């Protein structure tokens, strides 16, 4: 059956039909998915049935896979493969984590608008989240994941604003993003393991050729600017970039696979009923070079 692409939003997001992602996919199929990613930045596949191994195999077709901050920690894990990130509220024994569980509090950082791993010297490219268990709603959200289009956000800046931001460099730091929600209890050694990294504020996407703002909750300050001034510009840009007109909100159904491109989007999770399991699995592809070496 042929792959179909149906736009979900004026700027960002498309639904892909006609594919069973368990089936082997040839180079032309990978190319077709890349084209859809370059055009829409976020892709939604419904009604998939993927084991962690099948998710890993599919993701490998798009690049080398990240081993995330959580999977890199020593100790027993709920999931078998380190390349599959555990985006859930469950502990090693599949029980809902206690309210004050440190890993739960760390993962609440995902509720801030961010792009993944921008605190790494070479950040990541694609995020692929697969929904295994979806939670009931809470008064403030139903566990949706929202995606904001950083290309449309850049395009809508004035020429004078673009001239200010185009060549800026930003320092990204996971301890800054977690500190914003008051989470400071990192496991020993992690501060040393994840020092801040510098990234361009404006990136040109190699697939679409479009410029986008590279913002994130990890973005701490602008290099060469007084800290408060840079922080305020980043906050203004973040407010601008996450206006509702730039946002696609994904309501999860079991069996959804959502792929997003971290180079031209931000995303955040929304609250949900925390007494019930929410179980998503994530594969993430790595980039090959620093954003500082990208052409403006
Ligand atoms: C992620 C993430 C948000 C969510 O997996 O990178 O930020 O809704 N997830 O779980
Ligand atoms: Mn994320």
mmCIF file of N, CA and C in Angstrom, residues 2-97:
data_model
loop_
_atom_site.group_PDB
_atom_site.id
_atom_site.type_symbol
_atom_site.label_atom_id
_atom_site.label_comp_id
_atom_site.label_asym_id
_atom_site.label_seq_id
_atom_site.Cartn_x
_atom_site.Cartn_y
_atom_site.Cartn_z
ATOM 1 N N UNK A 2 0.504 2.242 -0.749
ATOM 2 C CA UNK A 2 1.346 3.427 -0.885
ATOM 3 C C UNK A 2 1.251 4.302 0.362
ATOM 4 N N UNK A 3 2.361 4.997 0.651
ATOM 5 C CA UNK A 3 2.394 5.918 1.784
ATOM 6 C C UNK A 3 1.587 7.171 1.447
ATOM 7 N N UNK A 4 0.738 7.599 2.393
ATOM 8 C CA UNK A 4 -0.023 8.838 2.198
ATOM 9 C C UNK A 4 0.441 9.874 3.217
ATOM 10 N N UNK A 5 0.384 11.130 2.838
ATOM 11 C CA UNK A 5 0.795 12.238 3.706
ATOM 12 C C UNK A 5 -0.355 13.236 3.760
ATOM 13 N N UNK A 6 -0.898 13.449 4.966
ATOM 14 C CA UNK A 6 -2.025 14.380 5.118
ATOM 15 C C UNK A 6 -1.652 15.427 6.155
ATOM 16 N N UNK A 7 -1.627 16.671 5.735
ATOM 17 C CA UNK A 7 -1.231 17.745 6.635
ATOM 18 C C UNK A 7 -2.213 17.858 7.805
ATOM 19 N N UNK A 8 -1.683 18.172 9.005
ATOM 20 C CA UNK A 8 -2.514 18.247 10.220
ATOM 21 C C UNK A 8 -2.713 19.680 10.704
ATOM 22 N N UNK A 9 -1.996 20.624 10.098
ATOM 23 C CA UNK A 9 -1.903 21.966 10.675
ATOM 24 C C UNK A 9 -1.339 22.881 9.588
ATOM 25 N N UNK A 10 -1.669 24.175 9.600
ATOM 26 C CA UNK A 10 -1.141 25.059 8.552
ATOM 27 C C UNK A 10 0.385 25.103 8.482
ATOM 28 N N UNK A 11 1.073 24.922 9.620
ATOM 29 C CA UNK A 11 2.531 25.022 9.603
ATOM 30 C C UNK A 11 3.234 23.689 9.805
ATOM 31 N N UNK A 12 2.757 22.912 10.760
ATOM 32 C CA UNK A 12 3.573 21.816 11.307
ATOM 33 C C UNK A 12 2.730 20.563 11.509
ATOM 34 N N UNK A 13 3.293 19.406 11.105
ATOM 35 C CA UNK A 13 2.637 18.140 11.407
ATOM 36 C C UNK A 13 1.892 17.555 10.221
ATOM 37 N N UNK A 14 2.110 16.241 10.002
ATOM 38 C CA UNK A 14 1.360 15.519 8.974
ATOM 39 C C UNK A 14 1.124 14.107 9.471
ATOM 40 N N UNK A 15 -0.010 13.556 9.049
ATOM 41 C CA UNK A 15 -0.299 12.159 9.363
ATOM 42 C C UNK A 15 0.148 11.303 8.181
ATOM 43 N N UNK A 16 0.852 10.216 8.511
ATOM 44 C CA UNK A 16 1.327 9.306 7.469
ATOM 45 C C UNK A 16 0.483 8.049 7.524
ATOM 46 N N UNK A 17 -0.061 7.674 6.394
ATOM 47 C CA UNK A 17 -0.861 6.449 6.322
ATOM 48 C C UNK A 17 -0.215 5.443 5.393
ATOM 49 N N UNK A 18 -0.740 4.214 5.434
ATOM 50 C CA UNK A 18 -0.339 3.194 4.469
ATOM 51 C C UNK A 18 0.929 2.444 4.816
ATOM 52 N N UNK A 19 1.474 2.637 6.025
ATOM 53 C CA UNK A 19 2.715 1.937 6.387
ATOM 54 C C UNK A 19 2.518 1.123 7.661
ATOM 55 N N UNK A 20 3.043 -0.100 7.630
ATOM 56 C CA UNK A 20 3.170 -0.897 8.846
ATOM 57 C C UNK A 20 4.658 -0.882 9.179
ATOM 58 N N UNK A 21 5.020 -0.198 10.258
ATOM 59 C CA UNK A 21 6.436 0.062 10.529
ATOM 60 C C UNK A 21 7.193 -1.178 11.012
ATOM 61 N N UNK A 22 6.482 -2.295 11.198
ATOM 62 C CA UNK A 22 7.183 -3.557 11.502
ATOM 63 C C UNK A 22 7.819 -4.143 10.255
ATOM 64 N N UNK A 23 7.259 -3.785 9.096
ATOM 65 C CA UNK A 23 7.755 -4.338 7.832
ATOM 66 C C UNK A 23 9.099 -3.703 7.488
ATOM 67 N N UNK A 24 9.970 -4.461 6.821
ATOM 68 C CA UNK A 24 11.239 -3.854 6.400
ATOM 69 C C UNK A 24 10.960 -2.687 5.457
ATOM 70 N N UNK A 25 11.814 -1.694 5.517
ATOM 71 C CA UNK A 25 11.580 -0.497 4.723
ATOM 72 C C UNK A 25 12.818 -0.267 3.854
ATOM 73 N N UNK A 26 12.624 -0.044 2.571
ATOM 74 C CA UNK A 26 13.778 0.084 1.668
ATOM 75 C C UNK A 26 14.266 1.531 1.629
ATOM 76 N N UNK A 27 15.368 1.748 0.892
ATOM 77 C CA UNK A 27 15.981 3.092 0.874
ATOM 78 C C UNK A 27 15.007 4.136 0.345
ATOM 79 N N UNK A 28 14.188 3.773 -0.629
ATOM 80 C CA UNK A 28 13.217 4.731 -1.181
ATOM 81 C C UNK A 28 12.171 5.091 -0.131
ATOM 82 N N UNK A 29 11.808 4.091 0.685
ATOM 83 C CA UNK A 29 10.836 4.349 1.758
ATOM 84 C C UNK A 29 11.410 5.286 2.807
ATOM 85 N N UNK A 30 12.681 5.068 3.176
ATOM 86 C CA UNK A 30 13.346 5.955 4.142
ATOM 87 C C UNK A 30 13.409 7.373 3.573
ATOM 88 N N UNK A 31 13.736 7.458 2.284
ATOM 89 C CA UNK A 31 13.819 8.760 1.612
ATOM 90 C C UNK A 31 12.469 9.480 1.614
ATOM 91 N N UNK A 32 11.412 8.734 1.382
ATOM 92 C CA UNK A 32 10.069 9.333 1.348
ATOM 93 C C UNK A 32 9.693 9.871 2.729
ATOM 94 N N UNK A 33 10.071 9.140 3.779
ATOM 95 C CA UNK A 33 9.775 9.612 5.141
ATOM 96 C C UNK A 33 10.613 10.856 5.451
ATOM 97 N N UNK A 34 11.894 10.845 5.028
ATOM 98 C CA UNK A 34 12.730 12.050 5.235
ATOM 99 C C UNK A 34 12.112 13.270 4.554
ATOM 100 N N UNK A 35 11.603 13.061 3.335
ATOM 101 C CA UNK A 35 10.985 14.197 2.622
ATOM 102 C C UNK A 35 9.807 14.753 3.396
ATOM 103 N N UNK A 36 9.017 13.842 3.962
ATOM 104 C CA UNK A 36 7.853 14.288 4.745
ATOM 105 C C UNK A 36 8.316 14.998 6.021
ATOM 106 N N UNK A 37 9.388 14.505 6.646
ATOM 107 C CA UNK A 37 9.924 15.170 7.843
ATOM 108 C C UNK A 37 10.402 16.577 7.479
ATOM 109 N N UNK A 38 11.132 16.692 6.363
ATOM 110 C CA UNK A 38 11.669 17.994 5.963
ATOM 111 C C UNK A 38 10.546 18.988 5.667
ATOM 112 N N UNK A 39 9.445 18.486 5.147
ATOM 113 C CA UNK A 39 8.337 19.385 4.812
ATOM 114 C C UNK A 39 7.498 19.728 6.045
ATOM 115 N N UNK A 40 7.249 18.752 6.922
ATOM 116 C CA UNK A 40 6.237 18.930 7.983
ATOM 117 C C UNK A 40 6.799 18.961 9.406
ATOM 118 N N UNK A 41 8.033 18.533 9.607
ATOM 119 C CA UNK A 41 8.748 18.578 10.892
ATOM 120 C C UNK A 41 8.231 17.591 11.941
ATOM 121 N N UNK A 42 6.941 17.271 11.895
ATOM 122 C CA UNK A 42 6.373 16.292 12.830
ATOM 123 C C UNK A 42 5.499 15.324 12.017
ATOM 124 N N UNK A 43 5.707 14.021 12.236
ATOM 125 C CA UNK A 43 4.901 13.012 11.534
ATOM 126 C C UNK A 43 4.184 12.130 12.545
ATOM 127 N N UNK A 44 2.935 11.801 12.249
ATOM 128 C CA UNK A 44 2.121 10.960 13.124
ATOM 129 C C UNK A 44 1.731 9.690 12.359
ATOM 130 N N UNK A 45 2.048 8.538 12.950
ATOM 131 C CA UNK A 45 1.641 7.246 12.390
ATOM 132 C C UNK A 45 0.699 6.608 13.412
ATOM 133 N N UNK A 46 -0.518 6.295 13.019
ATOM 134 C CA UNK A 46 -1.458 5.665 13.938
ATOM 135 C C UNK A 46 -1.419 4.135 13.805
ATOM 136 N N UNK A 47 -1.961 3.483 14.842
ATOM 137 C CA UNK A 47 -2.253 2.032 14.808
ATOM 138 C C UNK A 47 -1.036 1.187 14.472
ATOM 139 N N UNK A 48 0.113 1.525 15.044
ATOM 140 C CA UNK A 48 1.316 0.720 14.868
ATOM 141 C C UNK A 48 1.416 -0.283 16.004
ATOM 142 N N UNK A 49 2.117 -1.385 15.757
ATOM 143 C CA UNK A 49 2.356 -2.368 16.825
ATOM 144 C C UNK A 49 3.840 -2.655 16.813
ATOM 145 N N UNK A 50 4.568 -2.005 17.720
ATOM 146 C CA UNK A 50 6.025 -2.110 17.686
ATOM 147 C C UNK A 50 6.551 -2.581 19.031
ATOM 148 N N UNK A 51 7.347 -3.644 19.011
ATOM 149 C CA UNK A 51 8.120 -3.985 20.207
ATOM 150 C C UNK A 51 9.270 -2.991 20.291
ATOM 151 N N UNK A 52 9.968 -2.956 21.436
ATOM 152 C CA UNK A 52 11.135 -2.070 21.550
ATOM 153 C C UNK A 52 12.171 -2.416 20.476
ATOM 154 N N UNK A 53 12.309 -3.714 20.214
ATOM 155 C CA UNK A 53 13.289 -4.138 19.214
ATOM 156 C C UNK A 53 12.898 -3.632 17.822
ATOM 157 N N UNK A 54 11.612 -3.690 17.515
ATOM 158 C CA UNK A 54 11.153 -3.207 16.206
ATOM 159 C C UNK A 54 11.282 -1.687 16.091
ATOM 160 N N UNK A 55 11.022 -0.998 17.193
ATOM 161 C CA UNK A 55 11.200 0.460 17.184
ATOM 162 C C UNK A 55 12.670 0.800 16.949
ATOM 163 N N UNK A 56 13.550 0.075 17.637
ATOM 164 C CA UNK A 56 14.981 0.321 17.485
ATOM 165 C C UNK A 56 15.434 0.049 16.049
ATOM 166 N N UNK A 57 14.945 -1.043 15.482
ATOM 167 C CA UNK A 57 15.337 -1.408 14.113
ATOM 168 C C UNK A 57 14.871 -0.330 13.126
ATOM 169 N N UNK A 58 13.630 0.113 13.293
ATOM 170 C CA UNK A 58 13.097 1.166 12.408
ATOM 171 C C UNK A 58 13.930 2.447 12.554
ATOM 172 N N UNK A 59 14.183 2.851 13.792
ATOM 173 C CA UNK A 59 14.882 4.120 14.030
ATOM 174 C C UNK A 59 16.291 4.099 13.450
ATOM 175 N N UNK A 60 16.960 2.940 13.519
ATOM 176 C CA UNK A 60 18.327 2.815 12.993
ATOM 177 C C UNK A 60 18.421 3.143 11.517
ATOM 178 N N UNK A 61 17.307 3.065 10.804
ATOM 179 C CA UNK A 61 17.340 3.388 9.378
ATOM 180 C C UNK A 61 17.567 4.882 9.160
ATOM 181 N N UNK A 62 17.427 5.673 10.238
ATOM 182 C CA UNK A 62 17.510 7.137 10.101
ATOM 183 C C UNK A 62 18.764 7.706 10.745
ATOM 184 N N UNK A 63 19.596 6.856 11.329
ATOM 185 C CA UNK A 63 20.838 7.360 11.911
ATOM 186 C C UNK A 63 21.272 6.531 13.113
ATOM 187 N N UNK A 64 22.449 6.856 13.628
ATOM 188 C CA UNK A 64 22.928 6.248 14.870
ATOM 189 C C UNK A 64 22.019 6.692 16.002
ATOM 190 N N UNK A 65 21.864 5.855 17.026
ATOM 191 C CA UNK A 65 20.898 6.161 18.078
ATOM 192 C C UNK A 65 21.571 6.663 19.350
ATOM 193 N N UNK A 66 20.915 7.596 19.993
ATOM 194 C CA UNK A 66 21.379 8.166 21.251
ATOM 195 C C UNK A 66 21.142 7.195 22.413
ATOM 196 N N UNK A 67 22.075 7.202 23.366
ATOM 197 C CA UNK A 67 21.784 6.600 24.669
ATOM 198 C C UNK A 67 21.598 7.773 25.619
ATOM 199 N N UNK A 68 20.391 7.948 26.076
ATOM 200 C CA UNK A 68 20.007 9.168 26.802
ATOM 201 C C UNK A 68 20.588 9.233 28.209
ATOM 202 N N UNK A 69 20.412 10.383 28.830
ATOM 203 C CA UNK A 69 20.958 10.668 30.154
ATOM 204 C C UNK A 69 20.477 9.636 31.179
ATOM 205 N N UNK A 70 19.199 9.265 31.059
ATOM 206 C CA UNK A 70 18.631 8.343 32.036
ATOM 207 C C UNK A 70 19.143 6.913 31.811
ATOM 208 N N UNK A 71 19.202 6.502 30.548
ATOM 209 C CA UNK A 71 19.661 5.131 30.245
ATOM 210 C C UNK A 71 21.141 4.953 30.531
ATOM 211 N N UNK A 72 21.886 6.083 30.549
ATOM 212 C CA UNK A 72 23.332 5.992 30.784
ATOM 213 C C UNK A 72 23.655 5.778 32.262
ATOM 214 N N UNK A 73 22.646 5.937 33.142
ATOM 215 C CA UNK A 73 22.910 5.774 34.579
ATOM 216 C C UNK A 73 23.067 4.303 34.930
ATOM 217 N N UNK A 74 23.909 4.026 35.923
ATOM 218 C CA UNK A 74 24.048 2.632 36.343
ATOM 219 C C UNK A 74 22.773 2.146 37.040
ATOM 220 N N UNK A 75 22.643 0.855 37.162
ATOM 221 C CA UNK A 75 21.499 0.300 37.890
ATOM 222 C C UNK A 75 20.490 -0.342 36.956
ATOM 223 N N UNK A 76 19.510 -0.998 37.589
ATOM 224 C CA UNK A 76 18.509 -1.753 36.841
ATOM 225 C C UNK A 76 17.577 -0.796 36.120
ATOM 226 N N UNK A 77 17.172 -1.175 34.924
ATOM 227 C CA UNK A 77 16.265 -0.362 34.109
ATOM 228 C C UNK A 77 15.021 -1.166 33.795
ATOM 229 N N UNK A 78 13.934 -0.456 33.486
ATOM 230 C CA UNK A 78 12.696 -1.143 33.118
ATOM 231 C C UNK A 78 12.791 -1.726 31.714
ATOM 232 N N UNK A 79 13.487 -1.015 30.816
ATOM 233 C CA UNK A 79 13.530 -1.410 29.411
ATOM 234 C C UNK A 79 14.867 -2.057 29.080
ATOM 235 N N UNK A 80 14.828 -2.950 28.097
ATOM 236 C CA UNK A 80 15.987 -3.787 27.803
ATOM 237 C C UNK A 80 17.101 -3.050 27.056
ATOM 238 N N UNK A 81 16.736 -2.238 26.063
ATOM 239 C CA UNK A 81 17.751 -1.670 25.174
ATOM 240 C C UNK A 81 18.089 -0.239 25.577
ATOM 241 N N UNK A 82 19.378 0.078 25.760
ATOM 242 C CA UNK A 82 19.731 1.444 26.157
ATOM 243 C C UNK A 82 19.358 2.484 25.098
ATOM 244 N N UNK A 83 19.200 2.062 23.836
ATOM 245 C CA UNK A 83 18.815 3.011 22.773
ATOM 246 C C UNK A 83 17.322 3.331 22.824
ATOM 247 N N UNK A 84 16.583 2.640 23.675
ATOM 248 C CA UNK A 84 15.159 2.961 23.817
ATOM 249 C C UNK A 84 14.980 3.704 25.141
ATOM 250 N N UNK A 85 14.620 4.980 25.029
ATOM 251 C CA UNK A 85 14.434 5.824 26.205
ATOM 252 C C UNK A 85 13.094 5.530 26.857
ATOM 253 N N UNK A 86 13.098 5.551 28.194
ATOM 254 C CA UNK A 86 11.888 5.248 28.958
ATOM 255 C C UNK A 86 11.175 6.546 29.301
ATOM 256 N N UNK A 87 10.202 6.912 28.475
ATOM 257 C CA UNK A 87 9.461 8.155 28.719
ATOM 258 C C UNK A 87 8.151 7.749 29.399
ATOM 259 N N UNK A 88 8.275 7.350 30.663
ATOM 260 C CA UNK A 88 7.094 6.870 31.388
ATOM 261 C C UNK A 88 7.153 7.380 32.814
ATOM 262 N N UNK A 89 6.085 7.143 33.544
ATOM 263 C CA UNK A 89 6.093 7.455 34.978
ATOM 264 C C UNK A 89 6.211 6.165 35.800
ATOM 265 N N UNK A 90 6.851 5.129 35.232
ATOM 266 C CA UNK A 90 6.929 3.810 35.866
ATOM 267 C C UNK A 90 8.337 3.495 36.339
ATOM 268 N N UNK A 91 8.417 2.716 37.432
ATOM 269 C CA UNK A 91 9.739 2.321 37.930
ATOM 270 C C UNK A 91 10.151 0.982 37.311
ATOM 271 N N UNK A 92 11.265 0.434 37.812
ATOM 272 C CA UNK A 92 11.838 -0.790 37.245
ATOM 273 C C UNK A 92 10.856 -1.959 37.309
ATOM 274 N N UNK A 93 9.906 -1.898 38.239
ATOM 275 C CA UNK A 93 8.935 -2.984 38.387
ATOM 276 C C UNK A 93 7.563 -2.600 37.832
ATOM 277 N N UNK A 94 7.560 -1.626 36.940
ATOM 278 C CA UNK A 94 6.316 -1.217 36.265
ATOM 279 C C UNK A 94 5.277 -0.607 37.204
ATOM 280 N N UNK A 95 5.740 -0.112 38.362
ATOM 281 C CA UNK A 95 4.800 0.583 39.260
ATOM 282 C C UNK A 95 4.903 2.085 39.043
ATOM 283 N N UNK A 96 3.765 2.776 39.177
ATOM 284 C CA UNK A 96 3.770 4.231 39.036
ATOM 285 C C UNK A 96 4.705 4.812 40.094
ATOM 286 N N UNK A 97 5.611 5.679 39.674
ATOM 287 C CA UNK A 97 6.600 6.240 40.603
ATOM 288 C C UNK A 97 5.931 7.111 41.663
#
